Amino acid sequence: MAQVLRMPGVSANATEAVLAEWLVAESAEFAAADALATVETDKALVDVEAEAAGVVLKTLVTPGSQVEVGAPIAVLGGVGEQVDDLAALLRELGVAEESAPVVAERRDVHDQPVERTEPEVDPGSGAPLAEHAAVVEPASVEPEAGPAPATSASANGRPAPSPGRVFASPLARKIARDAGLTIEEIPGTGPRQRVLRRDVDAVLASRRTAPASESAPVASQGVPDDGFEDVPHTRLRRAVADRLATSKREAPHFYVRTTVRVGRLLALRAELNEALDGEVKVSVNDLVVKAVALAHERVPDLNVTWTDDAVRRWHTADIAVAVATDRGLVTPVLRDVGHRSVSSVAGAVPELAGRAREGRLRQEELEGGSITVTNLGMYGVEEFAAIINPPHAAILAVGAVREEPVVQDGSVVPGSVMSLTLSVDHRPVDGVVAARWLAELTGLLERPVRLLA
């Protein structure tokens, strides 16, 4: 039986989202839990999964459209279901006139307005083609001299794309832009020569294997240089800016700092990696994440968040890890770290970070927790203070491990040390609680065998 698929509420408090790409074409069947479409939120690309097997009877939203949560985006049918009068079905479902329920002008993946084009029409039925046409940006259309040539037919009987028009999925267009490619130079293998992600990947792979002289970009001639370049905000960059500005404005930050001796921690890491024999690779940051969870168990007054009516205390230690991506900062959350082994943490954190950089995190992986761990030690940063990631109550900034003189048994000896700075929201957490928590964390890192208990 036909039913309407509506834009899900993929992000907390969100009223709209961008439908980035259809993953199942019209008239194509799908299985339960198959991804039907990709939706872009402020934090990630989220797949919309099918609740049961069926067939896509009609898509109602063009890729790239910004859509209200709850608005119709497609009509789905049961397995093998066919509809003779699609227009009548749409009227019956109340979506006959809602072919594009957008809330704003169509925008690209960098949140920039793009030119609209009408969908191609099948000359036989007069209906729109199943594959929605992505638009070509105004600057990429070159004027042609002389009269336009007649439209030629493609191998499948449908008209070939008109000259100057290039069809591409939003994801392919984004990858091409980030790589410095123009979409017009990429041969498309999709329907009506639409450029897909695999086409962009193929071009990038060929350039990586080509000689440097062939792949080196040619400097443009005659283009005035104003001395700067404007990089448009991504949706994620804009969201991060708004969130952190709100944090500094509304959350009264205070900071506690300490220096930890990590000689034993480094020795434990080396021993663990030797024992695991390449199965997973334990990093210093993995051990810090585990220690943060155990410190939460010992000082639960820091495992809290602020609400308008109460201080909410969490029963499990869910730890967010800051990950830098091309689109901006993302903080996926690792669940119940206190009850995970160190090897489990070491396997889960890189996997989360990898999917964060690809924009493939699930929405639930971006929510929850009360503290974030952010580490700039790999860049040689010795100490820094971070802005709290709302609604968390704290963020731990981890610096680089460095060799310094330390006092041991009354003598000055070389030692490995690491600086930690805890930024805390003073609304739910008092200074003495933060000090107790940091002391517990220091003890765990300086006597790290307890991380394995």
Short mmCIF file of C-alpha atoms in Angstrom, two decimals:
data_model
loop_
_atom_site.label_atom_id
_atom_site.label_comp_id
_atom_site.label_asym_id
_atom_site.label_seq_id
_atom_site.Cartn_x
_atom_site.Cartn_y
_atom_site.Cartn_z
CA MET A 1 0.00 0.00 0.00
CA ALA A 2 1.34 3.41 -0.97
CA GLN A 3 2.46 5.76 1.77
CA VAL A 4 4.15 9.13 2.04
CA LEU A 5 7.78 9.36 3.17
CA ARG A 6 8.31 12.58 5.10
CA MET A 7 11.44 14.51 6.01
CA PRO A 8 12.52 13.07 9.38
CA GLY A 9 13.63 15.13 12.34
CA VAL A 10 17.26 14.10 12.02
CA SER A 11 18.66 16.78 14.33
CA ALA A 12 17.51 17.91 17.74
CA ASN A 13 15.37 21.07 17.57
CA ALA A 14 15.85 21.26 13.79
CA THR A 15 12.88 22.53 11.75
CA GLU A 16 14.42 21.89 8.33
CA ALA A 17 17.16 19.92 6.57
CA VAL A 18 18.66 19.61 3.09
CA LEU A 19 17.89 16.55 1.00
CA ALA A 20 21.40 16.00 -0.37
CA GLU A 21 20.90 12.99 -2.62
CA TRP A 22 18.50 10.21 -3.52
CA LEU A 23 20.17 6.80 -3.15
CA VAL A 24 17.26 4.82 -4.66
CA ALA A 25 15.80 5.92 -8.00
CA GLU A 26 12.11 6.07 -8.86
CA SER A 27 10.59 2.66 -9.70
CA ALA A 28 13.52 0.92 -7.97
CA GLU A 29 12.88 -1.58 -5.18
CA PHE A 30 14.62 -1.56 -1.82
CA ALA A 31 14.92 -3.81 1.23
CA ALA A 32 14.17 -3.03 4.86
CA ALA A 33 16.89 -0.85 6.42
CA ASP A 34 18.22 0.19 3.00
CA ALA A 35 19.25 3.85 2.77
CA LEU A 36 16.77 5.71 0.57
CA ALA A 37 18.25 9.21 0.69
CA THR A 38 20.98 11.27 2.28
CA VAL A 39 19.97 14.29 4.35
CA GLU A 40 22.43 17.02 5.29
CA THR A 41 22.18 18.44 8.80
CA ASP A 42 24.31 21.08 10.47
CA LYS A 43 26.66 18.35 11.71
CA ALA A 44 26.73 15.48 9.25
CA LEU A 45 25.23 13.64 6.30
CA VAL A 46 22.55 11.27 7.62
CA ASP A 47 21.03 8.37 5.67
CA VAL A 48 17.23 7.98 5.75
CA GLU A 49 16.58 4.24 6.08
CA ALA A 50 13.53 2.28 4.94
CA GLU A 51 11.38 0.74 7.68
CA ALA A 52 10.24 -2.08 5.39
CA ALA A 53 10.91 -3.39 1.89
CA GLY A 54 9.15 -1.63 -0.96
CA VAL A 55 9.49 0.44 -4.11
CA VAL A 56 9.96 4.17 -4.73
CA LEU A 57 6.87 5.24 -6.65
CA LYS A 58 7.67 8.95 -6.82
CA THR A 59 10.25 11.37 -5.42
CA LEU A 60 8.80 14.76 -4.54
CA VAL A 61 11.94 16.72 -3.69
CA THR A 62 14.87 17.63 -5.91
CA PRO A 63 18.37 16.95 -4.47
CA GLY A 64 19.74 20.12 -2.88
CA SER A 65 16.36 21.35 -1.65
CA GLN A 66 15.97 22.61 1.90
CA VAL A 67 12.84 20.98 3.30
CA GLU A 68 10.73 21.41 6.41
CA VAL A 69 10.77 18.53 8.88
CA GLY A 70 7.60 16.52 8.31
CA ALA A 71 7.10 17.65 4.71
CA PRO A 72 6.51 14.94 2.05
CA ILE A 73 9.64 13.94 0.16
CA ALA A 74 8.57 10.73 -1.62
CA VAL A 75 5.78 8.23 -2.15
CA LEU A 76 6.64 4.60 -1.38
CA GLY A 77 4.78 1.43 -2.30
CA GLY A 78 4.91 -2.22 -1.33
CA VAL A 79 7.21 -4.72 -3.03
CA GLY A 80 6.13 -5.15 -6.65
CA GLU A 81 3.42 -2.50 -6.39
CA GLN A 82 2.63 -0.64 -9.59
CA VAL A 83 0.40 2.40 -10.03
CA ASP A 84 -1.42 3.08 -13.29
CA ASP A 85 -2.58 6.57 -12.40
CA LEU A 86 0.18 8.22 -10.37
CA ALA A 87 -1.47 11.65 -10.48
CA ALA A 88 -4.65 10.22 -8.92
CA LEU A 89 -2.60 8.50 -6.20
CA LEU A 90 -0.81 11.75 -5.38
CA ARG A 91 -4.14 13.54 -5.09
CA GLU A 92 -5.48 10.77 -2.86
CA LEU A 93 -2.45 11.09 -0.58
CA GLY A 94 -2.78 14.88 -0.54
CA VAL A 95 0.59 15.58 -2.13
CA ALA A 96 -0.42 16.23 -5.73
CA GLU A 97 0.71 19.84 -5.60
CA GLU A 98 3.72 19.30 -3.31
CA SER A 99 6.37 18.33 -5.80
CA ALA A 100 9.04 20.37 -3.99
CA PRO A 101 8.09 21.35 -0.40
CA VAL A 102 11.12 23.56 0.18
CA VAL A 103 11.47 26.27 2.79
CA ALA A 104 14.19 28.27 1.10
CA GLU A 105 15.80 28.77 -2.26
CA ARG A 106 17.77 25.83 -3.51
CA ARG A 107 21.33 25.85 -2.23
CA ASP A 108 24.48 23.86 -2.82
CA VAL A 109 26.49 21.93 -0.23
CA HIS A 110 28.32 25.10 0.80
CA ASP A 111 24.97 26.76 1.57
CA GLN A 112 25.25 29.01 -1.47
CA PRO A 113 22.28 29.72 -3.78
CA VAL A 114 22.40 28.00 -7.14
CA GLU A 115 20.49 28.41 -10.35
CA ARG A 116 17.30 26.36 -10.75
CA THR A 117 16.58 24.33 -13.82
CA GLU A 118 13.42 22.52 -14.85
CA PRO A 119 13.52 18.70 -14.86
CA GLU A 120 13.84 16.95 -18.19
CA VAL A 121 10.57 15.57 -19.58
CA ASP A 122 10.12 12.20 -21.24
CA PRO A 123 8.82 13.01 -24.73
CA GLY A 124 6.77 9.80 -24.80
CA SER A 125 4.76 10.24 -21.59
CA GLY A 126 5.23 13.91 -20.86
CA ALA A 127 6.19 12.98 -17.27
CA PRO A 128 9.38 14.11 -15.57
CA LEU A 129 12.28 11.72 -15.89
CA ALA A 130 12.98 9.58 -12.85
CA GLU A 131 16.48 10.97 -12.38
CA HIS A 132 16.29 14.52 -11.03
CA ALA A 133 18.61 16.95 -12.74
CA ALA A 134 21.19 18.64 -10.60
CA VAL A 135 21.80 22.21 -11.61
CA VAL A 136 24.83 23.80 -13.17
CA GLU A 137 26.14 26.90 -11.53
CA PRO A 138 25.80 30.12 -13.54
CA ALA A 139 29.53 30.70 -13.95
CA SER A 140 30.04 27.30 -15.55
CA VAL A 141 27.81 27.87 -18.59
CA GLU A 142 29.72 29.18 -21.57
CA PRO A 143 27.83 31.08 -24.28
CA GLU A 144 27.88 29.45 -27.68
CA ALA A 145 28.44 31.17 -30.97
CA GLY A 146 25.89 30.65 -33.73
CA PRO A 147 22.61 28.75 -33.60
CA ALA A 148 22.18 25.95 -31.10
CA PRO A 149 22.52 22.47 -32.58
CA ALA A 150 19.51 20.18 -32.65
CA THR A 151 19.01 17.98 -29.62
CA SER A 152 20.33 14.50 -30.23
CA ALA A 153 18.88 11.29 -28.82
CA SER A 154 20.87 9.14 -26.43
CA ALA A 155 21.24 5.39 -26.68
CA ASN A 156 18.22 4.72 -24.47
CA GLY A 157 15.91 6.85 -26.62
CA ARG A 158 15.80 9.78 -24.22
CA PRO A 159 17.09 13.16 -25.28
CA ALA A 160 20.72 13.78 -24.45
CA PRO A 161 21.49 16.68 -22.11
CA SER A 162 21.36 20.00 -23.87
CA PRO A 163 24.71 21.69 -24.58
CA GLY A 164 26.12 23.59 -21.62
CA ARG A 165 24.08 21.70 -19.02
CA VAL A 166 25.87 19.37 -16.66
CA PHE A 167 24.06 17.04 -14.29
CA ALA A 168 25.74 15.97 -11.05
CA SER A 169 24.82 14.71 -7.62
CA PRO A 170 25.35 17.23 -4.79
CA LEU A 171 27.94 14.94 -3.17
CA ALA A 172 29.90 14.63 -6.43
CA ARG A 173 29.76 18.40 -6.90
CA LYS A 174 31.08 18.98 -3.36
CA ILE A 175 33.97 16.50 -3.72
CA ALA A 176 34.92 18.02 -7.07
CA ARG A 177 34.85 21.56 -5.67
CA ASP A 178 36.97 20.58 -2.65
CA ALA A 179 39.50 18.96 -5.01
CA GLY A 180 39.67 22.04 -7.24
CA LEU A 181 37.91 20.36 -10.17
CA THR A 182 35.16 21.81 -12.32
CA ILE A 183 32.23 19.50 -12.84
CA GLU A 184 32.32 20.06 -16.61
CA GLU A 185 35.68 18.28 -16.96
CA ILE A 186 34.44 15.05 -15.36
CA PRO A 187 32.81 12.40 -17.60
CA GLY A 188 29.53 11.23 -16.06
CA THR A 189 28.48 7.57 -15.99
CA GLY A 190 25.06 8.02 -14.38
CA PRO A 191 21.69 8.37 -16.10
CA ARG A 192 21.86 11.06 -18.84
CA GLN A 193 25.62 11.32 -18.21
CA ARG A 194 25.04 12.51 -14.66
CA VAL A 195 28.30 12.90 -12.73
CA LEU A 196 28.35 10.65 -9.68
CA ARG A 197 30.79 10.32 -6.80
CA ARG A 198 32.53 7.37 -8.47
CA ASP A 199 33.24 9.56 -11.50
CA VAL A 200 34.96 12.21 -9.38
CA ASP A 201 36.92 9.54 -7.51
CA ALA A 202 38.08 8.08 -10.83
CA VAL A 203 39.38 11.43 -12.05
CA LEU A 204 41.17 12.08 -8.75
CA ALA A 205 42.73 8.61 -8.85
CA SER A 206 44.00 9.16 -12.38
CA ARG A 207 45.51 12.50 -11.42
CA ARG A 208 47.30 10.97 -8.46
CA THR A 209 48.97 8.46 -10.76
CA ALA A 210 49.74 10.96 -13.53
CA PRO A 211 53.17 12.67 -13.77
CA ALA A 212 53.41 15.91 -11.83
CA SER A 213 53.84 17.91 -15.03
CA GLU A 214 50.48 16.60 -16.33
CA SER A 215 48.46 17.08 -13.14
CA ALA A 216 49.87 20.44 -12.05
CA PRO A 217 47.24 23.17 -12.25
CA VAL A 218 47.83 25.98 -14.73
CA ALA A 219 47.70 29.48 -13.31
CA SER A 220 44.88 31.54 -14.73
CA GLN A 221 45.86 34.45 -16.95
CA GLY A 222 44.48 37.94 -16.80
CA VAL A 223 42.46 37.41 -13.57
CA PRO A 224 42.83 40.34 -11.18
CA ASP A 225 44.17 39.42 -7.75
CA ASP A 226 42.50 41.36 -4.94
CA GLY A 227 44.84 39.87 -2.36
CA PHE A 228 42.22 37.65 -0.69
CA GLU A 229 39.79 34.84 -1.31
CA ASP A 230 36.32 34.44 0.25
CA VAL A 231 35.61 30.84 1.26
CA PRO A 232 31.84 30.43 1.69
CA HIS A 233 30.66 29.08 5.04
CA THR A 234 29.57 25.47 5.07
CA ARG A 235 26.42 24.67 7.03
CA LEU A 236 28.58 22.92 9.62
CA ARG A 237 31.00 25.85 9.94
CA ARG A 238 28.09 28.26 10.45
CA ALA A 239 26.48 25.94 13.02
CA VAL A 240 29.74 25.52 14.96
CA ALA A 241 30.27 29.29 15.00
CA ASP A 242 26.76 29.91 16.33
CA ARG A 243 27.03 27.16 18.94
CA LEU A 244 30.40 28.24 20.32
CA ALA A 245 29.47 31.93 20.33
CA THR A 246 26.39 31.01 22.35
CA SER A 247 28.57 28.95 24.70
CA LYS A 248 30.95 31.83 25.46
CA ARG A 249 28.05 34.23 25.82
CA GLU A 250 25.82 32.14 28.08
CA ALA A 251 28.09 29.67 29.90
CA PRO A 252 30.40 31.30 32.47
CA HIS A 253 33.70 29.54 31.74
CA PHE A 254 36.40 28.93 34.31
CA TYR A 255 39.62 26.98 33.84
CA VAL A 256 41.74 24.59 35.88
CA ARG A 257 45.14 23.43 34.66
CA THR A 258 47.66 20.78 35.60
CA THR A 259 50.80 19.08 34.27
CA VAL A 260 50.80 15.29 34.29
CA ARG A 261 53.85 13.03 34.32
CA VAL A 262 53.13 10.41 31.66
CA GLY A 263 56.22 8.18 31.65
CA ARG A 264 54.22 5.20 32.96
CA LEU A 265 51.39 5.98 30.56
CA LEU A 266 53.74 5.85 27.57
CA ALA A 267 55.24 2.59 28.83
CA LEU A 268 51.76 1.06 29.23
CA ARG A 269 50.80 2.19 25.73
CA ALA A 270 53.90 0.55 24.25
CA GLU A 271 53.22 -2.68 26.15
CA LEU A 272 49.57 -2.75 25.07
CA ASN A 273 50.44 -2.20 21.42
CA GLU A 274 53.00 -4.98 21.58
CA ALA A 275 50.46 -7.34 23.14
CA LEU A 276 47.74 -6.43 20.66
CA ASP A 277 50.19 -7.11 17.81
CA GLY A 278 48.62 -4.71 15.32
CA GLU A 279 45.01 -5.74 15.99
CA VAL A 280 44.34 -2.16 17.05
CA LYS A 281 46.74 0.68 17.82
CA VAL A 282 46.32 2.37 21.19
CA SER A 283 47.09 6.10 21.23
CA VAL A 284 47.75 8.42 24.14
CA ASN A 285 44.42 10.06 23.38
CA ASP A 286 42.61 6.70 23.71
CA LEU A 287 44.07 6.30 27.19
CA VAL A 288 43.05 9.86 28.08
CA VAL A 289 39.46 9.20 26.92
CA LYS A 290 39.31 6.07 29.06
CA ALA A 291 40.74 7.97 32.05
CA VAL A 292 38.18 10.77 31.61
CA ALA A 293 35.36 8.21 31.83
CA LEU A 294 36.78 6.69 35.01
CA ALA A 295 37.22 10.16 36.53
CA HIS A 296 33.51 10.76 35.80
CA GLU A 297 32.67 7.61 37.76
CA ARG A 298 34.77 8.77 40.71
CA VAL A 299 33.47 12.38 40.63
CA PRO A 300 29.93 12.11 39.20
CA ASP A 301 29.22 15.77 39.99
CA LEU A 302 31.12 16.66 36.78
CA ASN A 303 29.16 14.19 34.67
CA VAL A 304 26.31 16.69 34.37
CA THR A 305 24.66 19.16 32.02
CA TRP A 306 22.73 22.34 32.70
CA THR A 307 19.02 22.70 31.93
CA ASP A 308 16.68 25.58 32.72
CA ASP A 309 15.03 23.61 35.51
CA ALA A 310 17.68 21.28 36.89
CA VAL A 311 21.22 19.98 36.80
CA ARG A 312 20.99 16.72 34.86
CA ARG A 313 23.33 14.01 36.15
CA TRP A 314 24.14 11.24 33.68
CA HIS A 315 24.44 7.58 34.71
CA THR A 316 26.99 6.55 32.07
CA ALA A 317 30.21 8.21 30.96
CA ASP A 318 29.58 9.15 27.32
CA ILE A 319 32.63 11.01 26.03
CA ALA A 320 32.72 13.24 22.93
CA VAL A 321 35.93 13.42 20.91
CA ALA A 322 36.69 16.52 18.84
CA VAL A 323 37.46 15.71 15.17
CA ALA A 324 38.62 18.27 12.60
CA THR A 325 37.03 17.80 9.17
CA ASP A 326 37.08 19.75 5.91
CA ARG A 327 33.57 21.00 6.73
CA GLY A 328 34.35 22.07 10.30
CA LEU A 329 34.63 20.68 13.83
CA VAL A 330 32.60 17.55 14.66
CA THR A 331 32.29 15.91 18.09
CA PRO A 332 31.08 12.29 17.83
CA VAL A 333 30.19 10.66 21.14
CA LEU A 334 31.57 7.32 22.36
CA ARG A 335 29.02 5.61 24.62
CA ASP A 336 29.60 4.13 28.08
CA VAL A 337 33.38 4.42 27.93
CA GLY A 338 33.73 3.47 31.60
CA HIS A 339 32.67 -0.10 30.83
CA ARG A 340 34.74 -0.43 27.64
CA SER A 341 38.19 -1.95 27.50
CA VAL A 342 41.10 0.17 26.35
CA SER A 343 41.32 -1.86 23.13
CA SER A 344 37.60 -1.26 22.50
CA VAL A 345 38.11 2.49 22.87
CA ALA A 346 41.19 2.34 20.62
CA GLY A 347 39.14 0.61 17.92
CA ALA A 348 36.04 2.79 18.21
CA VAL A 349 37.60 6.27 18.27
CA PRO A 350 39.42 6.05 14.88
CA GLU A 351 36.33 4.50 13.30
CA LEU A 352 34.13 7.36 14.55
CA ALA A 353 36.72 9.92 13.47
CA GLY A 354 36.97 8.40 9.99
CA ARG A 355 33.21 8.50 9.44
CA ALA A 356 33.12 12.04 10.86
CA ARG A 357 35.59 13.19 8.18
CA GLU A 358 33.46 11.48 5.53
CA GLY A 359 30.29 13.09 6.87
CA ARG A 360 28.73 9.65 7.47
CA LEU A 361 27.93 9.79 11.18
CA ARG A 362 24.46 8.87 12.42
CA GLN A 363 22.63 11.61 14.26
CA GLU A 364 22.57 9.69 17.55
CA GLU A 365 26.38 9.56 17.42
CA LEU A 366 26.49 13.35 17.60
CA GLU A 367 24.27 13.76 20.65
CA GLY A 368 24.69 13.17 24.37
CA GLY A 369 27.59 13.21 26.79
CA SER A 370 28.71 15.85 29.25
CA ILE A 371 32.36 16.43 28.29
CA THR A 372 34.50 16.66 25.16
CA VAL A 373 38.16 15.67 24.81
CA THR A 374 40.12 17.79 22.32
CA ASN A 375 43.77 17.10 21.58
CA LEU A 376 46.18 19.33 19.64
CA GLY A 377 49.29 17.54 20.85
CA MET A 378 49.93 15.99 17.44
CA TYR A 379 50.55 19.54 16.16
CA GLY A 380 53.11 20.27 18.85
CA VAL A 381 50.74 22.50 20.86
CA GLU A 382 51.89 22.29 24.46
CA GLU A 383 48.92 23.95 26.17
CA PHE A 384 45.61 25.57 25.20
CA ALA A 385 42.14 26.30 26.55
CA ALA A 386 39.04 25.23 24.60
CA ILE A 387 35.47 26.54 24.43
CA ILE A 388 32.83 24.27 25.95
CA ASN A 389 30.67 22.44 23.42
CA PRO A 390 27.02 22.97 24.47
CA PRO A 391 25.22 21.41 26.22
CA HIS A 392 28.30 19.84 27.82
CA ALA A 393 29.52 21.09 31.18
CA ALA A 394 33.23 20.79 30.38
CA ILE A 395 35.90 20.24 27.73
CA LEU A 396 39.38 18.85 28.34
CA ALA A 397 42.20 20.30 26.22
CA VAL A 398 45.18 17.93 25.90
CA GLY A 399 48.62 19.20 24.92
CA ALA A 400 51.66 17.47 23.47
CA VAL A 401 53.85 15.09 25.45
CA ARG A 402 57.21 16.78 25.98
CA GLU A 403 60.46 16.05 27.74
CA GLU A 404 61.24 18.29 30.72
CA PRO A 405 63.33 18.15 33.89
CA VAL A 406 61.30 16.73 36.79
CA VAL A 407 62.09 16.13 40.45
CA GLN A 408 62.15 12.47 41.48
CA ASP A 409 63.27 11.32 44.94
CA GLY A 410 64.93 14.67 45.52
CA SER A 411 66.87 14.61 42.24
CA VAL A 412 66.28 16.38 38.96
CA VAL A 413 65.83 13.83 36.16
CA PRO A 414 64.41 13.94 32.62
CA GLY A 415 60.71 13.11 32.41
CA SER A 416 57.78 13.04 30.01
CA VAL A 417 55.01 15.48 30.88
CA MET A 418 51.72 16.61 29.35
CA SER A 419 49.59 19.70 30.07
CA LEU A 420 45.83 19.45 30.62
CA THR A 421 43.39 22.36 30.74
CA LEU A 422 39.80 21.77 31.84
CA SER A 423 37.26 24.40 30.77
CA VAL A 424 34.15 24.22 32.97
CA ASP A 425 30.66 25.73 32.95
CA HIS A 426 30.28 27.34 36.37
CA ARG A 427 26.48 27.04 36.35
CA PRO A 428 26.29 23.29 37.11
CA VAL A 429 29.86 22.77 38.40
CA ASP A 430 31.71 24.51 41.22
CA GLY A 431 35.46 25.05 41.31
CA VAL A 432 36.12 22.47 44.02
CA VAL A 433 34.32 19.78 41.98
CA ALA A 434 36.46 20.59 38.94
CA ALA A 435 39.62 20.47 41.09
CA ARG A 436 38.67 17.08 42.58
CA TRP A 437 37.90 15.70 39.12
CA LEU A 438 41.19 16.91 37.65
CA ALA A 439 43.08 15.40 40.60
CA GLU A 440 41.39 12.03 39.94
CA LEU A 441 42.26 12.24 36.24
CA THR A 442 45.88 13.07 37.07
CA GLY A 443 46.12 10.08 39.38
CA LEU A 444 44.71 7.75 36.74
CA LEU A 445 47.14 8.96 34.07
CA GLU A 446 50.20 8.84 36.38
CA ARG A 447 49.27 5.34 37.65
CA PRO A 448 47.65 4.03 34.47
CA VAL A 449 47.44 0.34 35.42
CA ARG A 450 44.05 1.25 36.92
CA LEU A 451 42.77 1.97 33.41
CA LEU A 452 42.87 -1.79 32.79
CA ALA A 453 40.90 -2.79 35.91
#
